[in-house]
Coordinates of C-alpha atoms and ligand atoms in Angstrom, one line a residue:
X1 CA -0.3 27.7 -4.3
X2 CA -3.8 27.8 -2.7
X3 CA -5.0 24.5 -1.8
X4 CA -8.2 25.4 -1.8
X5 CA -8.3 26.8 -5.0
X6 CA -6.7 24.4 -6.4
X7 CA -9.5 21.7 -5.1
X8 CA -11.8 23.4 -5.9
X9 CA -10.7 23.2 -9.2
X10 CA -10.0 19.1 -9.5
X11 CA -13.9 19.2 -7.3
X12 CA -15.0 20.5 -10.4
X13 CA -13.3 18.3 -12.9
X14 CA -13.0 14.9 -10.5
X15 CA -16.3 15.4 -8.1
X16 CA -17.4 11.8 -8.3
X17 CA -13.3 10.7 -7.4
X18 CA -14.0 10.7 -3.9
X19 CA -10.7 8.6 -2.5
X20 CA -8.6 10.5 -5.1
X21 CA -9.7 14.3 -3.8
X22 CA -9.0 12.6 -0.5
X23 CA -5.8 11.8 -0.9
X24 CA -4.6 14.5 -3.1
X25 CA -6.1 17.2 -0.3
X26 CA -4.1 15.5 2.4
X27 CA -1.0 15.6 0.7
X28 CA -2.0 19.3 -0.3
X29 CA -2.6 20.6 3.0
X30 CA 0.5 19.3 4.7
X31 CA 2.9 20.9 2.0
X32 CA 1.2 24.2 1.7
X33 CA 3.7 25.7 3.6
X34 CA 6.7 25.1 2.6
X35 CA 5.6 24.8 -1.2
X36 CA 4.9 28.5 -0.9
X37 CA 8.3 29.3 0.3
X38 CA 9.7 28.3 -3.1
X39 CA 8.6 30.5 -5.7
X40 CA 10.2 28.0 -8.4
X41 CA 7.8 25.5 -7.4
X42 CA 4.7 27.8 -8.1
X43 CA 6.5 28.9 -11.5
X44 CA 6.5 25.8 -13.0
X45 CA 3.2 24.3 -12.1
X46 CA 4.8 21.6 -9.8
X47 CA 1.2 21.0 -7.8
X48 CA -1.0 21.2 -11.0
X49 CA 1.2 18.8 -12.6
X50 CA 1.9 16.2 -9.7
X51 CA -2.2 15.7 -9.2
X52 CA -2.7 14.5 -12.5
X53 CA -1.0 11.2 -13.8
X54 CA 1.0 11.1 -16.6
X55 CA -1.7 8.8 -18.4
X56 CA -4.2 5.9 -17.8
X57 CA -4.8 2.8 -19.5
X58 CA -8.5 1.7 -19.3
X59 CA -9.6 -1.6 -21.1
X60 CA -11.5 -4.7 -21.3
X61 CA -10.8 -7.8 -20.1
X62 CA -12.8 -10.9 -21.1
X63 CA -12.4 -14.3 -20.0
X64 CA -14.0 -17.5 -19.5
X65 CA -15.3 -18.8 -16.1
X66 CA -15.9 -22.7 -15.2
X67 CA -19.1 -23.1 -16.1
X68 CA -18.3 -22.1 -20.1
X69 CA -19.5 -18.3 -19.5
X70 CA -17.8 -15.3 -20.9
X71 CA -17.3 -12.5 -18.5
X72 CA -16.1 -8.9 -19.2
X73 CA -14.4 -7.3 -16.7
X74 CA -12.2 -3.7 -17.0
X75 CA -8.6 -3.3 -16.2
X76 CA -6.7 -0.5 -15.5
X77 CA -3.1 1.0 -15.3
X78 CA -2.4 4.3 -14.1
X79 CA 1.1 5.8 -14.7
X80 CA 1.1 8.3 -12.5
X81 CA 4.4 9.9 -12.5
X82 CA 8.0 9.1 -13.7
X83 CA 10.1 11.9 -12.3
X84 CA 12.3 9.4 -10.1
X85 CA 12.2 6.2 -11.9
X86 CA 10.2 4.1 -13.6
X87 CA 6.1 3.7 -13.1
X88 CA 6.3 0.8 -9.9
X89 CA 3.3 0.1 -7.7
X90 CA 0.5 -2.8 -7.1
X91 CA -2.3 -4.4 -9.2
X92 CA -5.6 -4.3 -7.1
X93 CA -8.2 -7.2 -8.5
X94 CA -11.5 -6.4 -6.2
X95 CA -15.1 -5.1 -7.1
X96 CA -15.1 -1.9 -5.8
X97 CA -11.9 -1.1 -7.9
X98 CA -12.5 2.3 -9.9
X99 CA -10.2 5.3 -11.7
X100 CA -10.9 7.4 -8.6
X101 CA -9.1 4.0 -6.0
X102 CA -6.4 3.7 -8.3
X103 CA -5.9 7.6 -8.9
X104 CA -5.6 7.9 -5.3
X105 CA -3.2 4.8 -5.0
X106 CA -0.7 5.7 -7.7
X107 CA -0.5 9.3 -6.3
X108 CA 0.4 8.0 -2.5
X109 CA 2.2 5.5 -4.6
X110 CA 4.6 8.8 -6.2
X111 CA 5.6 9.7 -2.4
X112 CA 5.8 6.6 -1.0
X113 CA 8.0 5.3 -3.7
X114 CA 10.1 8.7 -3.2
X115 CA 10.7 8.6 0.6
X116 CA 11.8 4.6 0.0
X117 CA 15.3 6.2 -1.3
X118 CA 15.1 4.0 -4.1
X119 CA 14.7 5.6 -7.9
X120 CA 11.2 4.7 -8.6
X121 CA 8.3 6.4 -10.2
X122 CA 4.7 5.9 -8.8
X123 CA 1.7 3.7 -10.7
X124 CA -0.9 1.7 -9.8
X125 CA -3.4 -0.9 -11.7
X126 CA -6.0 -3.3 -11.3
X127 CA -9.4 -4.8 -12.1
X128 CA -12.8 -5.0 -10.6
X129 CA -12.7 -8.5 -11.2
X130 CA -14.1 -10.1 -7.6
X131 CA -11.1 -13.1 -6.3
X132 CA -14.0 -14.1 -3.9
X133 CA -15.0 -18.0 -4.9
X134 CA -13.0 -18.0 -7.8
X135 CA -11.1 -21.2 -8.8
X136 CA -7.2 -21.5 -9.4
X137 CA -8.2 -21.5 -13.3
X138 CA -10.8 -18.9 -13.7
X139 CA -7.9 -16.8 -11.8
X140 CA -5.4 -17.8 -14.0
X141 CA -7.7 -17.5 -17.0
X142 CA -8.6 -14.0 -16.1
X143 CA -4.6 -12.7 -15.1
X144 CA -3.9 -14.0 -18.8
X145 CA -6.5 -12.0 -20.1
X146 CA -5.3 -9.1 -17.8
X147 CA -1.8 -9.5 -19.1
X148 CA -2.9 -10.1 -22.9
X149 CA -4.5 -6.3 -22.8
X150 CA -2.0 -4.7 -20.3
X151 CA 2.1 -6.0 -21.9
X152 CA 2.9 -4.1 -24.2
X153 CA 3.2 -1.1 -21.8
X154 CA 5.0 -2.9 -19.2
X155 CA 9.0 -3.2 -19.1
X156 CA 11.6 -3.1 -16.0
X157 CA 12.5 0.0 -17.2
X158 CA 9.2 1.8 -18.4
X159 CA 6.3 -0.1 -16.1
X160 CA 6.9 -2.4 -12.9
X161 CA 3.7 -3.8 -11.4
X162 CA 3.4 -5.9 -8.5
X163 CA 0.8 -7.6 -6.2
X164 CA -1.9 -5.2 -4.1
X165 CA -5.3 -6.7 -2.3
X166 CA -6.4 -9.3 -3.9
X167 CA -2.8 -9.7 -6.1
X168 CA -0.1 -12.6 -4.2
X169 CA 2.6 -15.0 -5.4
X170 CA -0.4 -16.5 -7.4
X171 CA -1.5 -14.5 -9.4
X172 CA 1.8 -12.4 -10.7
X173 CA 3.1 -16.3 -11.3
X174 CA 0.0 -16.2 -13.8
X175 CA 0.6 -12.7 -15.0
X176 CA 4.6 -13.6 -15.1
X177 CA 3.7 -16.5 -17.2
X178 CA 1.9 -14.7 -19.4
X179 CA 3.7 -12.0 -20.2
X180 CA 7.2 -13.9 -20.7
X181 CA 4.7 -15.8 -23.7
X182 CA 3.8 -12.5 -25.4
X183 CA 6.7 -10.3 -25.1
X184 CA 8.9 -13.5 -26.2
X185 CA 12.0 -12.7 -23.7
X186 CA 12.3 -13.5 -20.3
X187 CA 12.2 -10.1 -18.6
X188 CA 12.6 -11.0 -14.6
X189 CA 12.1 -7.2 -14.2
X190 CA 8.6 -6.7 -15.2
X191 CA 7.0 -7.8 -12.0
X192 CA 8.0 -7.8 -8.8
X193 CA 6.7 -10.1 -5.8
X194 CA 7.7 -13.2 -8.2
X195 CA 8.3 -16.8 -6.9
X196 CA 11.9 -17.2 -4.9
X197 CA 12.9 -19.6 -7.5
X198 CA 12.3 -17.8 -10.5
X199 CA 13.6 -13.9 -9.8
X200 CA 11.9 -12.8 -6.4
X201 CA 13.1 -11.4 -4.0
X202 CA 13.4 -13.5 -0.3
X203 CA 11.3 -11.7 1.9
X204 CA 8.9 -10.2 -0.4
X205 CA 6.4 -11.5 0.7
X206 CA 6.8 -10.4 4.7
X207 CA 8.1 -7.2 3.5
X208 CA 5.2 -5.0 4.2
X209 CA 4.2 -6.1 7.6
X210 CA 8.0 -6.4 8.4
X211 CA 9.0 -2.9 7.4
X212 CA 5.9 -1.6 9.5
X213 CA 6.8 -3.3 12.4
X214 CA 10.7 -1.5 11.8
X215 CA 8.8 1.8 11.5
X216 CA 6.7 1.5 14.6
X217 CA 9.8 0.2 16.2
X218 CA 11.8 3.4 15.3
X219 CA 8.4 5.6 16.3
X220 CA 8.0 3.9 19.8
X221 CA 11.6 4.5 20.4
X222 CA 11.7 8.0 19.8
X223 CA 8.5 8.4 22.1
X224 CA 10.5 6.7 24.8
X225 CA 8.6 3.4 24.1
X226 CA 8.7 -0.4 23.2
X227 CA 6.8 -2.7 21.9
X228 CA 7.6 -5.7 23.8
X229 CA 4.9 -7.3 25.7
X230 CA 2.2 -4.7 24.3
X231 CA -1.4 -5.6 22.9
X232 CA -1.4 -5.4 19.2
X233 CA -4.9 -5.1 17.0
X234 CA -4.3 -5.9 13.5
X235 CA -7.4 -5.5 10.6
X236 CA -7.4 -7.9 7.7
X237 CA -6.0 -11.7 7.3
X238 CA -4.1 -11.0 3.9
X239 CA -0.4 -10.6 3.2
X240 CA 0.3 -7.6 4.9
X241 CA -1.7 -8.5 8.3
X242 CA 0.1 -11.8 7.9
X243 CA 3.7 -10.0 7.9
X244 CA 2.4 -7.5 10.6
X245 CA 1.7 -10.1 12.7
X246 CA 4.5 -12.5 11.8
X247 CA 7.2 -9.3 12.7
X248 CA 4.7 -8.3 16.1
X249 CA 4.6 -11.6 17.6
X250 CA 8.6 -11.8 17.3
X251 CA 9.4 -8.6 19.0
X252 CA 7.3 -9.7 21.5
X253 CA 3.9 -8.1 20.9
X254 CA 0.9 -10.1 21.8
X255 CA -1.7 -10.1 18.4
X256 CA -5.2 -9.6 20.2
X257 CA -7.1 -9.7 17.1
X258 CA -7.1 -10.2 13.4
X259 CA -10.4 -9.1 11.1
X260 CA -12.2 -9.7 7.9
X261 CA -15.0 -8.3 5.8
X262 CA -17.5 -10.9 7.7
X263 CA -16.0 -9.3 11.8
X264 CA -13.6 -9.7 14.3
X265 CA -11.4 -12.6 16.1
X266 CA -10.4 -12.0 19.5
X267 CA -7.2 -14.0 20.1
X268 CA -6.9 -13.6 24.2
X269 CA -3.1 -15.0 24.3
X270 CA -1.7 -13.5 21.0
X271 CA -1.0 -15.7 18.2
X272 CA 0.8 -18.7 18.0
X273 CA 3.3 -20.1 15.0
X274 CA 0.2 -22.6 13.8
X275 CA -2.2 -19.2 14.0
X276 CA 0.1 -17.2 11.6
X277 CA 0.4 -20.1 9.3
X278 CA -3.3 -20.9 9.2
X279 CA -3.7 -16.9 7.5
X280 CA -1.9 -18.1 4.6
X281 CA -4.7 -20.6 4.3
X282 CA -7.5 -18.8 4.6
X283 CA -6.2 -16.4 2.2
X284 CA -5.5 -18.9 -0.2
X285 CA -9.1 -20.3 0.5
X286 CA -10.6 -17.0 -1.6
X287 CA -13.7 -17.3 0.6
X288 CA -12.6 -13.4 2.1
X289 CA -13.8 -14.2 5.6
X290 CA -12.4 -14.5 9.0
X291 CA -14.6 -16.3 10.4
X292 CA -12.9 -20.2 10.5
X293 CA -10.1 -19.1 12.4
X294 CA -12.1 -19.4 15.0
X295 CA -13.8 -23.0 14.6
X296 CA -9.7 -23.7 13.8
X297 CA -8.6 -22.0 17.3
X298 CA -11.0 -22.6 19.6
X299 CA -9.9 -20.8 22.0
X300 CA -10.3 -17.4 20.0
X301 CA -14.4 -15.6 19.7
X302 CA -15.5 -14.9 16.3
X303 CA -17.4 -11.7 16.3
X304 CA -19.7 -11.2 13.6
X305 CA -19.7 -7.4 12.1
X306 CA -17.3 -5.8 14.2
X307 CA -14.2 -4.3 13.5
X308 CA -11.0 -5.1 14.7
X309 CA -11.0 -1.6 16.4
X310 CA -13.8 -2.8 19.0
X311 CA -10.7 -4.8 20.7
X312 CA -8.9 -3.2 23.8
X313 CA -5.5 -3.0 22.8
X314 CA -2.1 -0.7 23.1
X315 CA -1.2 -0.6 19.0
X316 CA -3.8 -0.4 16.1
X317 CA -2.1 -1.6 12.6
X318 CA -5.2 -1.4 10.1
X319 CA -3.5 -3.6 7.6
X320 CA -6.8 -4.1 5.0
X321 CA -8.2 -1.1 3.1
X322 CA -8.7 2.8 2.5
X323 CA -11.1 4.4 5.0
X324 CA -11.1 1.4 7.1
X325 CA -10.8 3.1 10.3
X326 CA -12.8 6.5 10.9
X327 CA -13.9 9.3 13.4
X328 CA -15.8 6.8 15.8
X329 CA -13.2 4.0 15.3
X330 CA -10.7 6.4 16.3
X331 CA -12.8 7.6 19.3
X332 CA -13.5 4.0 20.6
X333 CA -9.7 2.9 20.4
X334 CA -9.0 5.8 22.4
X335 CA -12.2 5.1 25.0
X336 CA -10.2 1.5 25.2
X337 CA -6.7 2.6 25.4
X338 CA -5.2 2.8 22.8
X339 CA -2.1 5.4 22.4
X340 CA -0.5 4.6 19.2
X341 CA -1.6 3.9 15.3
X342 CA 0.4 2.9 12.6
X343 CA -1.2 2.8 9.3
X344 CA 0.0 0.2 7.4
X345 CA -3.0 -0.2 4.6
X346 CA -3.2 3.2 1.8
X347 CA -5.0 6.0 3.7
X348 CA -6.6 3.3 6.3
X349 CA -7.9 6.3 8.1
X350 CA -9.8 8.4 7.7
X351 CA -9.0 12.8 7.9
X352 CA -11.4 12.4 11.0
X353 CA -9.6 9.7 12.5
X354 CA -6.1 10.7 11.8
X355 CA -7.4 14.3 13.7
X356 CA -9.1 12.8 17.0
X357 CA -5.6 10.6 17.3
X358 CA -3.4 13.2 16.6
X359 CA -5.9 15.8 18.8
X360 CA -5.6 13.0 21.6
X361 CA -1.6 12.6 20.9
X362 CA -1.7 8.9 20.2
X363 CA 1.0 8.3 18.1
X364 CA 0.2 8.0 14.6
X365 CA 1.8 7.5 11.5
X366 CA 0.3 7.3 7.8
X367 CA 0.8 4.6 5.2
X368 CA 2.8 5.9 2.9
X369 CA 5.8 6.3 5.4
X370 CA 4.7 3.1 7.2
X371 CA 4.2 0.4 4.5
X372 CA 6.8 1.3 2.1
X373 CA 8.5 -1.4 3.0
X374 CA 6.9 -3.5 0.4
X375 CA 7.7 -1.1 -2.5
X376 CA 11.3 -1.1 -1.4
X377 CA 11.5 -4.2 -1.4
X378 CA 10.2 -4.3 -4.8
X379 CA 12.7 -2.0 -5.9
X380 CA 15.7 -4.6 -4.3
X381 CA 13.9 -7.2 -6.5
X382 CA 14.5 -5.0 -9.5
X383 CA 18.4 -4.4 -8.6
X384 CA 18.9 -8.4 -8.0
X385 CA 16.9 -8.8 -11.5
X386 CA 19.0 -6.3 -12.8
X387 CA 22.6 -7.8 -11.3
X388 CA 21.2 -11.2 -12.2
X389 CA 21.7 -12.5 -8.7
X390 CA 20.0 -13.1 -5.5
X391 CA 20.8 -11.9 -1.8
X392 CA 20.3 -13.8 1.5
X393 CA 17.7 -12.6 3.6
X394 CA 19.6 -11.6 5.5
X395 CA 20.9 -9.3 3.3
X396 CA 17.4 -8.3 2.3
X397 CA 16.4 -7.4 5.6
X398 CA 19.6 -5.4 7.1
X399 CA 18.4 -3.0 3.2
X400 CA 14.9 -2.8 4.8
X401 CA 15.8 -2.2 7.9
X402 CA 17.9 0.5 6.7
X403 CA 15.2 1.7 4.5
X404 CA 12.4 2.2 7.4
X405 CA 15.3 3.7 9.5
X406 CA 15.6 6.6 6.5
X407 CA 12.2 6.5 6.1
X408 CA 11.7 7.6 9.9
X409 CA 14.6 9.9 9.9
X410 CA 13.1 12.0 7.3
X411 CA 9.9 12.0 9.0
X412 CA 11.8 13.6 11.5
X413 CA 13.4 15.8 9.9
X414 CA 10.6 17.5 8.1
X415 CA 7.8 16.7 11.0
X416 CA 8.8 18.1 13.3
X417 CA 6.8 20.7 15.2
X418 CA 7.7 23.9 17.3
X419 CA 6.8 22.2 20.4
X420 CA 9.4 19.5 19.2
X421 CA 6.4 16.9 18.8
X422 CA 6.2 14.9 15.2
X423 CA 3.8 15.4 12.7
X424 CA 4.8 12.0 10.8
X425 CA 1.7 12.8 8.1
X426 CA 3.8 16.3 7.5
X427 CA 6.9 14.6 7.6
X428 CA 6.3 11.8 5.2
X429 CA 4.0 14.0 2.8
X430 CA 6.9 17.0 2.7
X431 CA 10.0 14.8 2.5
X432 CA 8.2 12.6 -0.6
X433 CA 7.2 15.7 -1.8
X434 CA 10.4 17.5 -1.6
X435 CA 12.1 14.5 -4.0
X436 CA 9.7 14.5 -6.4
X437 CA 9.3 18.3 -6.8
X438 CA 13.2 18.8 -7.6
X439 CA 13.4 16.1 -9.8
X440 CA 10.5 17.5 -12.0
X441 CA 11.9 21.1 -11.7
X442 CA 15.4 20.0 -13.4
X443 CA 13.8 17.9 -16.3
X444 CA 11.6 20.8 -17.7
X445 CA 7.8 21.5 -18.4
X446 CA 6.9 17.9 -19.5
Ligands
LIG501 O1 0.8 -0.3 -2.0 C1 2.0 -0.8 -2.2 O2 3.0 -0.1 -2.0 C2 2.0 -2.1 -2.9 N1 0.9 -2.6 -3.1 C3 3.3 -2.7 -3.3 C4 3.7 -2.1 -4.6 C5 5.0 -2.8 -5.2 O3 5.3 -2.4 -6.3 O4 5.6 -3.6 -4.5

């Protein structure tokens, strides 16, 4: 395999696909290696066929807002690959949603899914349809609509979504609803991130921003390091920033700031139990800004148009969106400090960030390796759907924590470098790859 013939190829066919190139090249460059010292691989295609997904579902979805207006929207679903399992990743509802964000999602979503040691295939769906100042009912209007288009290829063994930005409890209560009406059965297994009384999994919710905080645990220990009593700057105020910072403050981290689309809040003493609570609101709010955390908690600054990587701090966890943090972020954390990254959104940085950290040696792990606790925990809400029963959380959390554990461990094993540093990107990018690759190789050209 050449990777650069081989983008240059999908350049050709996929120019306008900017996220999706991104992510595919990524992956490409850090298995180029050891791809090429399997001759199987290249003689079945492996690469040509992992970068495009098995299919995708594009269609309409129209619904009727408050006022008495029809609205069209477009949803999407794309299966990307099965090899492992069954299709299992996110819904994304936000404006900016195209094929090429939900290309690139549902192929990190094939690695991530593969390194979580569960069997589970990757997808990924969604809709430009905008959350921001919707009511309860025009979102629950428009996930029926969603649902009405999107069931019939659904099934907890062919199609599992989930929630994503812009996706909670709400809405797959909605989507749940909806489906069960349609399909006339009660499948628990079709979604995952349900309510706790009706099939979901306890600690589904936390489960992203938990399992991070277990990966950067594991990271900082092999580096000699802990996170107790260090500065933590989070990005975002959804569900996953909410778990990140939930998991932080227990260990002991201070939270030094918390972000939205509208800037930054500085929180000079960390956050409190009232703080973390008060993000649940203000995601449930569907205003999408930041900004009243600080007339709620005076004694945090609210500053307008900055990132949360403008605050001095020890840890950056961008917890909110692709590309979120780039070259000049990544430069300015360093200027402040800063010594170690964990990515916890999909491909939150940049290729220019993710080279000045790893050029500076901050410690830096990608997304797929790092937030895959969510997923997995998905995947433990499809076994208790499956066995009919629920487990503690306690339960729950000793499986995730020995889920990030293998997660890091395989990191490990295939990151590391000569000079006995880790190249977590490598790691995580070969040891996904590595499990899908087989699994293709012994069903067949498909
Ligand atoms: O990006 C992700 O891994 C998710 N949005 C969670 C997907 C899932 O199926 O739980």
């Amino acid at each position: 395999m050449k990777v650069a013939e081989i983008m240059a190829n999908l350049e050709k066919k996929y120019g306008h696909e900017k996220e999706y190139l991104q992510a595919v090249r990524e992956v490409l460059e850090s298995i180029e290696d050891v791809y090429n010292q399997h001759p199987e691989f290249e003689k079945a295609k492996i690469v040509e066929r992992l970068v495009e997904p098995d299919r995708i579902f594009t269609f309409r979805v129209t619904w009727i807002d408050d006022k008495g207006e029809v609205q069209t929207n477009l949803g999407y679903r794309v299966q990307f690959n099965s090899a492992i399992g069954p299709y299992k990743g996110g819904l994304r509802f936000h404006p900016a949603v195209t094929p090429s964000m939900l290309k690139f999602l549902g192929f990190e979503q094939t690695f991530k899914n593969a390194l979580t040691t569960l069997p589970m295939g990757g997808g990924k769906g969604g809709s430009d349809f905008d959350p921001k100042g919707k009511s309860d009912a025009e979102i629950m209007r428009f996930c029926q609509a969603f649902m009405l288009e999107l069931w019939r290829n659904l099934g907890p063994d062919t199609d599992v979504p989930a929630g994503d930005v812009g996706v909670g409890g709400r809405e797959i209560g909605f989507l749940h609803g909806m489906y069960t009406k349609l399909a006339r059965k009660y499948s628990t297994g079709v979604l995952t991130g349900k309510g706790a009384m009706w099939g979901g999994s306890i600690l589904r919710p936390e489960a992203t921003g938990f399992g991070a905080l277990y990966f950067t645990q594991h990271l900082l220990h092999k580096a000699g390091k802990d996170i107790k009593g260090k500065t933590v700057a989070i990005s975002g105020f959804g569900n996953v920033a909410w778990g990140a910072a939930t998991k932080a403050t227990e260990l002991g981290a201070q939270v030094v700031a918390i972000s939205g689309p509208d800037g930054v809040v500085t929180i000079p003493n960390g956050m409190s139990k009232e703080m973390i609570d008060y993000m649940l609101d203000l995601r449930a709010s569907n205003q999408n800004i930041v900004a009243p955390f600080a007339t709620k908690f005076p004694e945090c600054t609210f500053i307008p148009g900055k990132k949360a990587w403008s605050v001095k701090c020890d840890i950056a966890l961008p917890c909110a969106f692709q590309n979120e943090l780039n070259g000049d972020d990544a430069k300015e954390l360093i200027a402040n400090g800063t010594w170690c990254c964990c990515e916890v959104s999909n491909m939150g940085c940049t290729p220019e960030a993710i080279k000045t950290f790893q050029d500076a040696k901050v410690l830096f792990a990608p997304g797929k390796a790092v937030n895959a606790g969510g997923v997995a925990t998905s995947g433990l809400e499809m076994t208790q759907n499956c066995m009919h029963l629920g487990w503690s959380a306690a339960e729950v959390d000793a499986k995730l924590h020995f889920i990030m554990e293998s997660i890091h461990n395989a990191c490990v094993k295939y990151g590391t470098q000569p000079d006995g540093t880790i190249d977590y990107v490598k790691g995580a990018n070969i040891a996904g790859f590595m499990k899908v690759a087989h699994a293709m190789l012994e069903q067949g050209i498909i």
